[in-house]
Coordinates of C-alpha atoms in Angstrom, one line a residue:
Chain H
X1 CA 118.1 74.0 -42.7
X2 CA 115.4 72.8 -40.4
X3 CA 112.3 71.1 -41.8
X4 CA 109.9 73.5 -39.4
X5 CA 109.3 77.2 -39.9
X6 CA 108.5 77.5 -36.1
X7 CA 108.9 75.4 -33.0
X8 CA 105.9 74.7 -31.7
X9 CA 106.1 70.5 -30.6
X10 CA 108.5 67.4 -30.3
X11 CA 106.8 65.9 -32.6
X12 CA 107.0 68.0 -35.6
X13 CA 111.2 68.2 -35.3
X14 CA 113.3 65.5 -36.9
X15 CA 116.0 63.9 -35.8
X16 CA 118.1 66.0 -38.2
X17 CA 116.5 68.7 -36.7
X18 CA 117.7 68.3 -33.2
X19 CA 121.1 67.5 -34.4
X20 CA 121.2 70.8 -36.2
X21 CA 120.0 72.6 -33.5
X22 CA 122.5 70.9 -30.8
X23 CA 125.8 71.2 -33.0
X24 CA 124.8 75.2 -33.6
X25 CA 124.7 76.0 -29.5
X26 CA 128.1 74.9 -29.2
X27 CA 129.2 77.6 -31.6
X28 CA 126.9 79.8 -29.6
X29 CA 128.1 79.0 -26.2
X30 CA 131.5 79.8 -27.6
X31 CA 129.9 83.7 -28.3
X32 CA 128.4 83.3 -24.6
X33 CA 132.0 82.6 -23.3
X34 CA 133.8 86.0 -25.0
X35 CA 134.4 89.0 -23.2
X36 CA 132.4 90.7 -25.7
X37 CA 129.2 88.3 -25.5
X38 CA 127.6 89.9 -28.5
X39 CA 127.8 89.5 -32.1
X40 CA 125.5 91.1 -35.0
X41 CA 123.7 87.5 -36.7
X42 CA 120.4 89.1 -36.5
X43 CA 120.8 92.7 -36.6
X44 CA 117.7 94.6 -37.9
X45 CA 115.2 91.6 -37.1
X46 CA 112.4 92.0 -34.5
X47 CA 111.0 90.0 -32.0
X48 CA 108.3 89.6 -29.6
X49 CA 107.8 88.1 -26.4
X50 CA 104.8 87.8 -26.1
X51 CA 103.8 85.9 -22.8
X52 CA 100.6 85.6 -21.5
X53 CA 101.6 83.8 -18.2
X54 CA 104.3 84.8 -15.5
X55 CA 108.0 84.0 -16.6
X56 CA 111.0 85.0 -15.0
X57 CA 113.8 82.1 -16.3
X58 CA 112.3 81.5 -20.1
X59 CA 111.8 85.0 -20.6
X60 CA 114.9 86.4 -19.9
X61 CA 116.5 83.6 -21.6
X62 CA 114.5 84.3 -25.0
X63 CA 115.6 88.5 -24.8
X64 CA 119.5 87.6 -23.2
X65 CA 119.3 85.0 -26.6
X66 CA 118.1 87.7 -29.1
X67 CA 120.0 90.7 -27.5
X68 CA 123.4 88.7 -27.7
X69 CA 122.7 88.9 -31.7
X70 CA 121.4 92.0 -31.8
X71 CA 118.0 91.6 -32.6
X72 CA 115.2 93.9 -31.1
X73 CA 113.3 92.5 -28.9
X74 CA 109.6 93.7 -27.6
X75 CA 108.5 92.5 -24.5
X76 CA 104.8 92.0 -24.1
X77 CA 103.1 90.5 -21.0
X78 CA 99.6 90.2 -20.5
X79 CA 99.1 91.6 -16.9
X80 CA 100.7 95.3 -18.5
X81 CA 98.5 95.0 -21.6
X82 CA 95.3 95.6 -22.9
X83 CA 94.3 92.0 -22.7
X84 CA 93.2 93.2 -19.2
X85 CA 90.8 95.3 -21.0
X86 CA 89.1 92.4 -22.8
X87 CA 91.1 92.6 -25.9
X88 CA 90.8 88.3 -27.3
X89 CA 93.9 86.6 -28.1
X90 CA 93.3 87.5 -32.0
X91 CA 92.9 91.0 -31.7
X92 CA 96.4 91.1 -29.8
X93 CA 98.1 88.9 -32.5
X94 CA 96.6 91.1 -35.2
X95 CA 98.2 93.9 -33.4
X96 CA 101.7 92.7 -33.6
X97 CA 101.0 91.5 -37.2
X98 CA 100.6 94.9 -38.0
X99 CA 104.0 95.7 -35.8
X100 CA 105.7 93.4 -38.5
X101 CA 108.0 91.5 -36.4
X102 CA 109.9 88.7 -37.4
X103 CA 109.7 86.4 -34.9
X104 CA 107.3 85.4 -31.6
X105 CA 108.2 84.1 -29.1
X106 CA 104.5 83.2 -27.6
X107 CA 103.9 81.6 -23.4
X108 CA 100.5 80.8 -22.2
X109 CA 98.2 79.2 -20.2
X110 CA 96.0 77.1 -23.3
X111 CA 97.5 74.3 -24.7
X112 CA 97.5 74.8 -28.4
X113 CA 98.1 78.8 -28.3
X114 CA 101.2 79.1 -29.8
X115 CA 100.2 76.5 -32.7
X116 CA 97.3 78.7 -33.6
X117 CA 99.3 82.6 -33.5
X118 CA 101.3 80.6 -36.1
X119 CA 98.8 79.4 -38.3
X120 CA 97.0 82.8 -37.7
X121 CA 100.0 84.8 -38.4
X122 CA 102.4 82.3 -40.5
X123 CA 104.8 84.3 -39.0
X124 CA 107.7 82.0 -37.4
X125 CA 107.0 80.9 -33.5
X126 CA 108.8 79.3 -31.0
X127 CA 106.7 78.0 -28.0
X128 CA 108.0 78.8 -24.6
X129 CA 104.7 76.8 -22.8
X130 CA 101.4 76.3 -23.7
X131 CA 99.1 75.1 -21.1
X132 CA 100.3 71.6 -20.2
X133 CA 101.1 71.0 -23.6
X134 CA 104.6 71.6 -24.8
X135 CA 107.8 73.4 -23.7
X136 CA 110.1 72.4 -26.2
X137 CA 112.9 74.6 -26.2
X138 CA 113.3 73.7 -22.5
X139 CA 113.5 69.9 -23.9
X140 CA 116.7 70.9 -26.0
X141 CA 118.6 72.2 -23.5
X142 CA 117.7 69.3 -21.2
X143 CA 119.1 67.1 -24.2
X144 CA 121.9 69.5 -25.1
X145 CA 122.5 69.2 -20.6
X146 CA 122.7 65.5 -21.1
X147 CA 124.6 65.0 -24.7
X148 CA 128.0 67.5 -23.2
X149 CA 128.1 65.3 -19.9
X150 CA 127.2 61.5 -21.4
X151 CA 130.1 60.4 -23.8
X152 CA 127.8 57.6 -24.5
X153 CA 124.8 59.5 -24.7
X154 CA 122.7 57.4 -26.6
X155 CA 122.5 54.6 -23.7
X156 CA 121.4 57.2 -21.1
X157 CA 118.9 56.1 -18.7
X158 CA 116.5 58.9 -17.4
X159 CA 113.9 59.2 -14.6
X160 CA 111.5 62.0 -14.7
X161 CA 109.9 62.7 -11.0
X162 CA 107.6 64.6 -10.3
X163 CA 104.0 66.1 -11.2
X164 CA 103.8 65.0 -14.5
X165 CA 100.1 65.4 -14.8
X166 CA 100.3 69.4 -15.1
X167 CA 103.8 69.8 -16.4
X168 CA 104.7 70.4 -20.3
X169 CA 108.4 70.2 -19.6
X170 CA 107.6 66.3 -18.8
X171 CA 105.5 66.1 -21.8
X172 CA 108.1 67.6 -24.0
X173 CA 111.0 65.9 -22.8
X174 CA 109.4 62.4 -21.9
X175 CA 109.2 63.0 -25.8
X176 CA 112.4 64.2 -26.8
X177 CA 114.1 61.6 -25.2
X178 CA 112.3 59.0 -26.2
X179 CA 113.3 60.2 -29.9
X180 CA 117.0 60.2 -29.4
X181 CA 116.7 56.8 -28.0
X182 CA 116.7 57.3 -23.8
X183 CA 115.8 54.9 -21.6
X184 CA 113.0 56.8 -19.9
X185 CA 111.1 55.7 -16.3
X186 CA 108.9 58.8 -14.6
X187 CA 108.2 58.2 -11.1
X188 CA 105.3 60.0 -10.2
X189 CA 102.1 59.1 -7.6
X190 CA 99.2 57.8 -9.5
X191 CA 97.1 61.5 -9.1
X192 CA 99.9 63.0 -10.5
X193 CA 100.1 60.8 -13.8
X194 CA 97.3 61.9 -17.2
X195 CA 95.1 59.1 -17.9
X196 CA 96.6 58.9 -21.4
X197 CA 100.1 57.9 -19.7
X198 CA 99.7 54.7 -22.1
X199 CA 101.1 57.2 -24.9
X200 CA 104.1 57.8 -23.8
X201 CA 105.1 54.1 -23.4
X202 CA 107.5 54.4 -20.4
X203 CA 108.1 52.5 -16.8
X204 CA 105.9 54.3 -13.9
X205 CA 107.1 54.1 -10.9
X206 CA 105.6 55.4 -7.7
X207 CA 108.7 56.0 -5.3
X208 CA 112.2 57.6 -6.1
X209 CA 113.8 55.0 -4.6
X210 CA 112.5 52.5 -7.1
X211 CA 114.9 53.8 -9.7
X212 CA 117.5 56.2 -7.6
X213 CA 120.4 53.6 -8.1
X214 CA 120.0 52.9 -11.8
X215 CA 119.7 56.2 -13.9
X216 CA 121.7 58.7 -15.4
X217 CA 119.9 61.4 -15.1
X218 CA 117.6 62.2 -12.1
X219 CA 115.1 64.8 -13.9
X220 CA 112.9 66.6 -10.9
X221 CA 109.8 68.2 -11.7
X222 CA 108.7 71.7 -10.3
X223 CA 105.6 71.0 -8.4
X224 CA 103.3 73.3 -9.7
X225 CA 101.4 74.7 -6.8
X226 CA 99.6 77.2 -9.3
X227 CA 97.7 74.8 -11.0
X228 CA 96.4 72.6 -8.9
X229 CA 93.4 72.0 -6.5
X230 CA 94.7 71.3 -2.9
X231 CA 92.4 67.8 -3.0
X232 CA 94.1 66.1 -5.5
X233 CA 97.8 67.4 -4.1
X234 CA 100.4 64.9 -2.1
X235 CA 101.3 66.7 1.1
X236 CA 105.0 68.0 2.0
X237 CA 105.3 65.0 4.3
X238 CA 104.4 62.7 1.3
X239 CA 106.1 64.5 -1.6
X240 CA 109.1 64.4 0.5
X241 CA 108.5 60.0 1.5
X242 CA 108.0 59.2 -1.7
X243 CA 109.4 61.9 -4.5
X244 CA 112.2 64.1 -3.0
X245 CA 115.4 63.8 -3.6
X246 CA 117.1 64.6 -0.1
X247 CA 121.1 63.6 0.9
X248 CA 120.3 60.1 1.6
X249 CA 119.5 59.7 -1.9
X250 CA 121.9 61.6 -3.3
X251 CA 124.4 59.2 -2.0
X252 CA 122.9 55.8 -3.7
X253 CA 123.1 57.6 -6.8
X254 CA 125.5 55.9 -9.7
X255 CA 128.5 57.9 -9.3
X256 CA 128.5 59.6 -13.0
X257 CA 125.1 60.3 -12.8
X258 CA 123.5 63.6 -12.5
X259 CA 120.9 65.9 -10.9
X260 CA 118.2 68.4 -13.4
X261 CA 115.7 70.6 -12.6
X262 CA 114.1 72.9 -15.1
X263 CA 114.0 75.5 -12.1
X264 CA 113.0 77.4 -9.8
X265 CA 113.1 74.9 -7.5
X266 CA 110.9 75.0 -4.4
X267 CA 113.5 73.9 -1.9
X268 CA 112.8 71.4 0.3
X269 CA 110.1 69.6 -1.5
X270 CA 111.5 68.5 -4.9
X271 CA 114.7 68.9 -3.7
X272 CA 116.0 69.3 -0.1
X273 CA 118.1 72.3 1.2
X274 CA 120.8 70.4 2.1
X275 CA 121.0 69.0 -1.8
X276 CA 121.0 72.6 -3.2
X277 CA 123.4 73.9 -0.7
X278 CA 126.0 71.4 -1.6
X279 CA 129.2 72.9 -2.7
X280 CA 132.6 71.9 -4.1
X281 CA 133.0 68.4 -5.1
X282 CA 129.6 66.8 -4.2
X283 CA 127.9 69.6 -6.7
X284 CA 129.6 68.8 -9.3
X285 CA 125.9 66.3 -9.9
X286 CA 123.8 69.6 -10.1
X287 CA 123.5 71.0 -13.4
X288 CA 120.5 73.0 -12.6
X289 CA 122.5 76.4 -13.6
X290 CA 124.1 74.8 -16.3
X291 CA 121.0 73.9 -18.1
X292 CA 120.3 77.7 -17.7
X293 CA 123.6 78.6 -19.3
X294 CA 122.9 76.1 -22.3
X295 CA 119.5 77.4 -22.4
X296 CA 120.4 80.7 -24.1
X297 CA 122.8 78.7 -26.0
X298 CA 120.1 76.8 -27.2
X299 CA 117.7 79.8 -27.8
X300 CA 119.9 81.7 -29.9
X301 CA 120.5 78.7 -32.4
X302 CA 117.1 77.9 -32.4
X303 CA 116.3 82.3 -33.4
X304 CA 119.3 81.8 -36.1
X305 CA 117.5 78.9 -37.2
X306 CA 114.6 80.1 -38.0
X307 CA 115.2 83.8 -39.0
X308 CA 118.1 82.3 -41.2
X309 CA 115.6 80.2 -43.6
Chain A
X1 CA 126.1 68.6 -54.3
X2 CA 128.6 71.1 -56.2
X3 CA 131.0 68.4 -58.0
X4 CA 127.5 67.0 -59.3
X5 CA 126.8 71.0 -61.0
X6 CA 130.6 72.1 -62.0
X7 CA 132.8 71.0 -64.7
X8 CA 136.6 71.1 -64.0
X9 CA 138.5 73.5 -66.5
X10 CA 141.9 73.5 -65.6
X11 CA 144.6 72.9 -63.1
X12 CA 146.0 75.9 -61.0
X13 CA 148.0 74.5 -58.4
X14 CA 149.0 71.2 -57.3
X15 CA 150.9 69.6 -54.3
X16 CA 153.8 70.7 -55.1
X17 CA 152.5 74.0 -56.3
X18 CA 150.7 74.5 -53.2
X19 CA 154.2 74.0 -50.8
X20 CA 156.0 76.3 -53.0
X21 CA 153.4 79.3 -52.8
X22 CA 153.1 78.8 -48.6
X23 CA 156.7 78.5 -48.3
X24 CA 157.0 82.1 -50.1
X25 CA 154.3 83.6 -48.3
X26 CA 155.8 82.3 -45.1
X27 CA 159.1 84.4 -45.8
X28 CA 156.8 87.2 -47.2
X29 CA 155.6 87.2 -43.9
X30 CA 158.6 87.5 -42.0
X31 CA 160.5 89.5 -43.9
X32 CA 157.7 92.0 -43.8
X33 CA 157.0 91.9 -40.2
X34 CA 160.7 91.5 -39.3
X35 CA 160.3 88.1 -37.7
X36 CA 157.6 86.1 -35.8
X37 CA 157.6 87.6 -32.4
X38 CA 154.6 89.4 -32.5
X39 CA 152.6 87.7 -34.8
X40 CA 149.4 85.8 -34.3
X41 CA 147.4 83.6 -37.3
X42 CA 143.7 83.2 -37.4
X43 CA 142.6 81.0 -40.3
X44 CA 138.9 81.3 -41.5
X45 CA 136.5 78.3 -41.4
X46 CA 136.7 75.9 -43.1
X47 CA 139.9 75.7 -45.5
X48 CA 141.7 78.8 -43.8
X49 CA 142.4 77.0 -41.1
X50 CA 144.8 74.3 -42.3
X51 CA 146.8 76.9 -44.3
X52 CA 147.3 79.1 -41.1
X53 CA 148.8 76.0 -39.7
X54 CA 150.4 74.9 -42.6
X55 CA 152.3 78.5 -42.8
X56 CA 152.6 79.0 -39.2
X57 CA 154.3 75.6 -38.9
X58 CA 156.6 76.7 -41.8
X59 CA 157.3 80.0 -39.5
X60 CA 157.7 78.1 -36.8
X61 CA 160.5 75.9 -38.7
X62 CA 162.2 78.6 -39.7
X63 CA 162.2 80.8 -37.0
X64 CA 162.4 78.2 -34.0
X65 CA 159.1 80.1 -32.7
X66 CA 155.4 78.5 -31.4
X67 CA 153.0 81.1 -33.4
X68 CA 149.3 80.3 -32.0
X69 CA 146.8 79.7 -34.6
X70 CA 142.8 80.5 -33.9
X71 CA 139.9 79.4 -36.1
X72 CA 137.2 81.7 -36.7
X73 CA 133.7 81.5 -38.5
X74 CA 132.2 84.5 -39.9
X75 CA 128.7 82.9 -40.1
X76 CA 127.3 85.4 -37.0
X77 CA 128.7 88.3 -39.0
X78 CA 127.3 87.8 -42.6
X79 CA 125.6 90.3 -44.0
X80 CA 123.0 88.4 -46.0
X81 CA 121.3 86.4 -43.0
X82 CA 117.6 85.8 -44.5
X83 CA 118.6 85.4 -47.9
X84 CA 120.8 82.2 -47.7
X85 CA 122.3 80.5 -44.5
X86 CA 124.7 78.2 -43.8
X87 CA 122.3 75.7 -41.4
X88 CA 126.2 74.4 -40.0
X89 CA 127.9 77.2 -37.8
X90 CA 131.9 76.0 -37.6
X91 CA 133.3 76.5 -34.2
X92 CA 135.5 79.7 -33.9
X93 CA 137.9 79.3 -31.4
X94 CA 140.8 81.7 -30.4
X95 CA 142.2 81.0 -27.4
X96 CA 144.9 83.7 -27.1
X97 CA 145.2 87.4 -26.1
X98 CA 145.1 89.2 -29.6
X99 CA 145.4 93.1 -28.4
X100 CA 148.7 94.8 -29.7
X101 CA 149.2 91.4 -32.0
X102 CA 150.2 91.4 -35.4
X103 CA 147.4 88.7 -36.5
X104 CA 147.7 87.3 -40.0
X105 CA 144.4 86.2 -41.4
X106 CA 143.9 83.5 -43.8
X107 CA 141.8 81.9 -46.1
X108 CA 141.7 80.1 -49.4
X109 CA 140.0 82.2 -51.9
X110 CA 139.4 86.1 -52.3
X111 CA 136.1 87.0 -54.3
X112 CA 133.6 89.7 -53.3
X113 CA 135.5 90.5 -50.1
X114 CA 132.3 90.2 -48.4
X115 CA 134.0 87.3 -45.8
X116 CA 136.9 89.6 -45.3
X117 CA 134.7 92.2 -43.9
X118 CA 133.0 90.2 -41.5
X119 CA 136.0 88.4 -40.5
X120 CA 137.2 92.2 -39.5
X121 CA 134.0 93.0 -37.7
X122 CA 134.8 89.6 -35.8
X123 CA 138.2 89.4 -34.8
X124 CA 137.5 93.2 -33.3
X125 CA 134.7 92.0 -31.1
X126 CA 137.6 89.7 -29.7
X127 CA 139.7 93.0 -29.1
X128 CA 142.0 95.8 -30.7
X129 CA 145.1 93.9 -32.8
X130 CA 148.1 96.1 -33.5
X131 CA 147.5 95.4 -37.2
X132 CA 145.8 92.7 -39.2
X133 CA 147.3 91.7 -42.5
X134 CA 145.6 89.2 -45.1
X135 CA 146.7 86.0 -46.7
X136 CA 145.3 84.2 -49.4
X137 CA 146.3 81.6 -51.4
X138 CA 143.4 82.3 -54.9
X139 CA 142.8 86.5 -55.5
X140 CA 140.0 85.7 -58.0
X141 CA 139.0 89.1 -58.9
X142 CA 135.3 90.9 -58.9
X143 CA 135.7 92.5 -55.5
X144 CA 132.8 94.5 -54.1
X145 CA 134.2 96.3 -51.2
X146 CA 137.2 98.3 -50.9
X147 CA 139.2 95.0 -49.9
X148 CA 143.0 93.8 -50.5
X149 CA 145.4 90.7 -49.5
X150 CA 148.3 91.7 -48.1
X151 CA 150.1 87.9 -49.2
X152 CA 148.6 86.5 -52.9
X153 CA 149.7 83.1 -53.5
X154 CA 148.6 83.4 -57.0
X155 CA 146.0 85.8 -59.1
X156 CA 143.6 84.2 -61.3
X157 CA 141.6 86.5 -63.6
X158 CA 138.2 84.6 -63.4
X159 CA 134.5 85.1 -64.6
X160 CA 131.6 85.2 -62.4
X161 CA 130.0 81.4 -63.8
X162 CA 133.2 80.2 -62.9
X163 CA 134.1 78.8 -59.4
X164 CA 137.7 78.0 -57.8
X165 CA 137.6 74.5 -56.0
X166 CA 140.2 74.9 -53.5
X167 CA 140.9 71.2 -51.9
X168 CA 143.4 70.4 -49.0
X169 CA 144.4 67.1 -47.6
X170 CA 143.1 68.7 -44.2
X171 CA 139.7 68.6 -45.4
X172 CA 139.4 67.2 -48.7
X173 CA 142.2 64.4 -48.3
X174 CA 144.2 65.6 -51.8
X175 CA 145.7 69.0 -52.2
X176 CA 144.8 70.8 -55.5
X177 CA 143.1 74.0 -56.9
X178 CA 141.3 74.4 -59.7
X179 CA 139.1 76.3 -62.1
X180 CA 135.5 74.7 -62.7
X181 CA 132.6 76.1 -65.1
X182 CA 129.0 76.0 -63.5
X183 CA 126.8 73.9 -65.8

């Protein structure tokens, strides 16, 4: 049983936690590999998807999660609703109290949001992104990513690269990883790091190439064009100098070691095209579509989780 | 957690006990399904699974035949999610074509017939089996759905405050059954 009725944070799982959630995707991924990719856990619970930002990946990943155990989902996105209409965040929650779903599954642009729909609801939440807070459910299928492909997982080194400053994907796995016991670096240009960077207690380093023969795990951030002003934003030229990961890289790599990217990828700046086009032996580094894989894995353990308790 | 809460009452079956009953089912089997060619065994999570293999290996021994043996957990098809759940999902794993097969289904105690039904609902998910014909080594009575075993290794009239504590070397390093009393 988890010690959470909704997963809002890192902080709030325990280690038992995670290792609950982990062992249960295998079984799930086993459901994922049948012919018939469907079985009837949650049959005659409802859930809500309720994202107030733009999604493509997560939210499909949330409804393929529920709809391979037969749960109803609702999808409801805040461009198609009345939230355009000036309805505040409460009225919409009240709304789908009154629906009486089970489960929400909440994205959106505040940090905090999904923690308060669940202590305005107490109905259970999982957080797919609030603000530049949290994305934890991407953090457990990073670390679910990482635990199938290290043997020796718990000595895993990681570098995290990217615009850290506006992601909560670094925040939740810079986290994560740090609970399970990673060695964790994030190279990242000074303007691109939060002034609380302290908190995290990791290496900085300000160039890829600082830490491209030594890890594990290369983790690249999406640069996130959308929130940023232009001022305070490397250009191309200097994203790709200092934080790309182009073929040169690739090949002073360790040669175990991998390649993440919590997707989409813009090519040619976190990654080059000549990186993402690689095929046959030399991809076998990628696991950018495996972590999608394991992410409805993931998703559905974490739905059977909670709706179970 | 449960030796802590039940009192043993008696002995059912021991070791020896336990070999004799397989070894009868095991010619039950055959002699029912005219030998092993067609048959397939899926044992049910957790202690099913060692006494598929442990029968199917006594098939195989007699029969000079290399009968596959799947595991299957029925957690995903309970019908009582929200009420109780097992937080640990086994792995179900059955790595063979089972259309057309005669698959013999296993497990260690028969009670409300409520696992039986989702271990139906299951194995049809994984495709249409000629015929699917139940083993179990306790029938402990007080069924609630229109359920029987096919193969019995032995009946035991029970009441509903008491619990049958089926242990295998497999799982539980001794092999015995037995009646305890909840207290």
């Amino acid at each position: 049983m988890l010690s959470v009725k909704s997963i809002l944070n890192i902080e709030d799982l325990s280690l038992e936690d995670i290792d609950l959630v982990l062992s249960n995707t295998d079984s799930f991924l086993e459901v994922l590999g049948r012919d018939l990719k469907k079985v009837p856990t949650l049959r005659g619970k409802t859930i809500i998807n309720l994202f107030f930002e733009p999604s493509t990946r997560t939210k499909t990943s949330f409804e393929l999660a529920a709809k391979r155990m037969n749960a109803d989902l609702v999808n409801f996105s805040a461009p198609a609703s009345s939230l355009k209409k000036g309805e505040s965040i409460i009225d919409t929650v009240k709304t789908i109290i009154a629906m009486k779903v089970d489960l929400i599954i909440v994205r959106h642009p505040d940090s905090g949001a999904a923690k308060f729909i669940f202590i305005k609801t107490n109905i259970p939440v999982i957080n797919a992104g609030d603000g530049k807070n949290e994305h934890p459910t991407q953090a457990l299928l990073d670390l679910h990513t990482i635990k199938k492909r290290f043997k020796d997982f718990k000595k895993v080194k990681v570098a995290i690269v990217g615009d850290i400053l506006n992601s909560r994907v670094a925040r939740s796995n810079i986290k994560l990883f740090k609970k399970v016991g990673f060695d964790v670096s994030v190279v990242s240009p000074p303007m691109l790091l939060p002034e609380n960077m302290d908190y995290f207690n990791v290496d900085i380093k300000n160039n890829i190439d600082d830490v491209i023969g030594e890890v594990d795990v290369i983790y690249m951030l999406r640069m996130q064009f959308e929130r940023h002003n232009r001022e305070l934003y490397p250009s191309v030229r200097e994203y790709n100098e200092y934080l790309s990961l182009n073929m040169d890289r690739v090949s002073k790599m360790k040669k175990e070691s991998i390649v993440m990217h919590p997707g989409p990828v813009n090519r040619g700046i976190e990654i080059s095209e000549e990186v993402m086009n690689l095929s046959g032996k030399g991809s076998d580094r990628l696991l950018i579509n495996t972590q999608v894989t394991y992410g409805v894995a993931v998703r559905m353990a974490l739905l059977y989780l909670l709706l179970g308790q | 957690m449960k030796e802590k809460t039940l009192k043993e009452k008696a002995l059912i079956l021991n070791e020896i006990d336990i070999d004799r009953v397989l070894k009868r089912i095991s010619h039950e089997i055959l002699e029912r399904n005219k030998g092993s060619k067609n048959l397939v065994f899926i044992g049910i999570q957790k202690r099913g699974v060692p006494l598929a293999k442990r029968i199917s290996k006594s098939i195989d021994d007699l029969e000079k035949s290399n009968i596959k043996v799947g595991k299957l957990d029925i957690t995903f098809y309970r019908d009582d999610i929200g009420k109780k759940i097992k937080p640990e999902v086994e792995i179900t794993d059955i790595p063979f074509e089972i259309v057309d097969k005669d698959i013999i289904l296993v497990d260690d105690v028969l009670y409300t017939g409520r696992t039986i039904r989702a271990s139906l609902d299951a194995i049809i998910d994984f495709g249409r089996p000629k015929s699917i014909q139940l083993v179990v080594l306790i029938d402990r009575g007080h069924r609630e759905l229109p359920i029987r075993a096919d193969y019995v290794g032995k009946n035991i009239p029970t009441s509903e405050d008491e619990f049958v504590d089926v242990k295998l070397k497999e799982v539980d390093s001794i092999d015995r059954v037995t009646i305890c009393e909840k207290i």
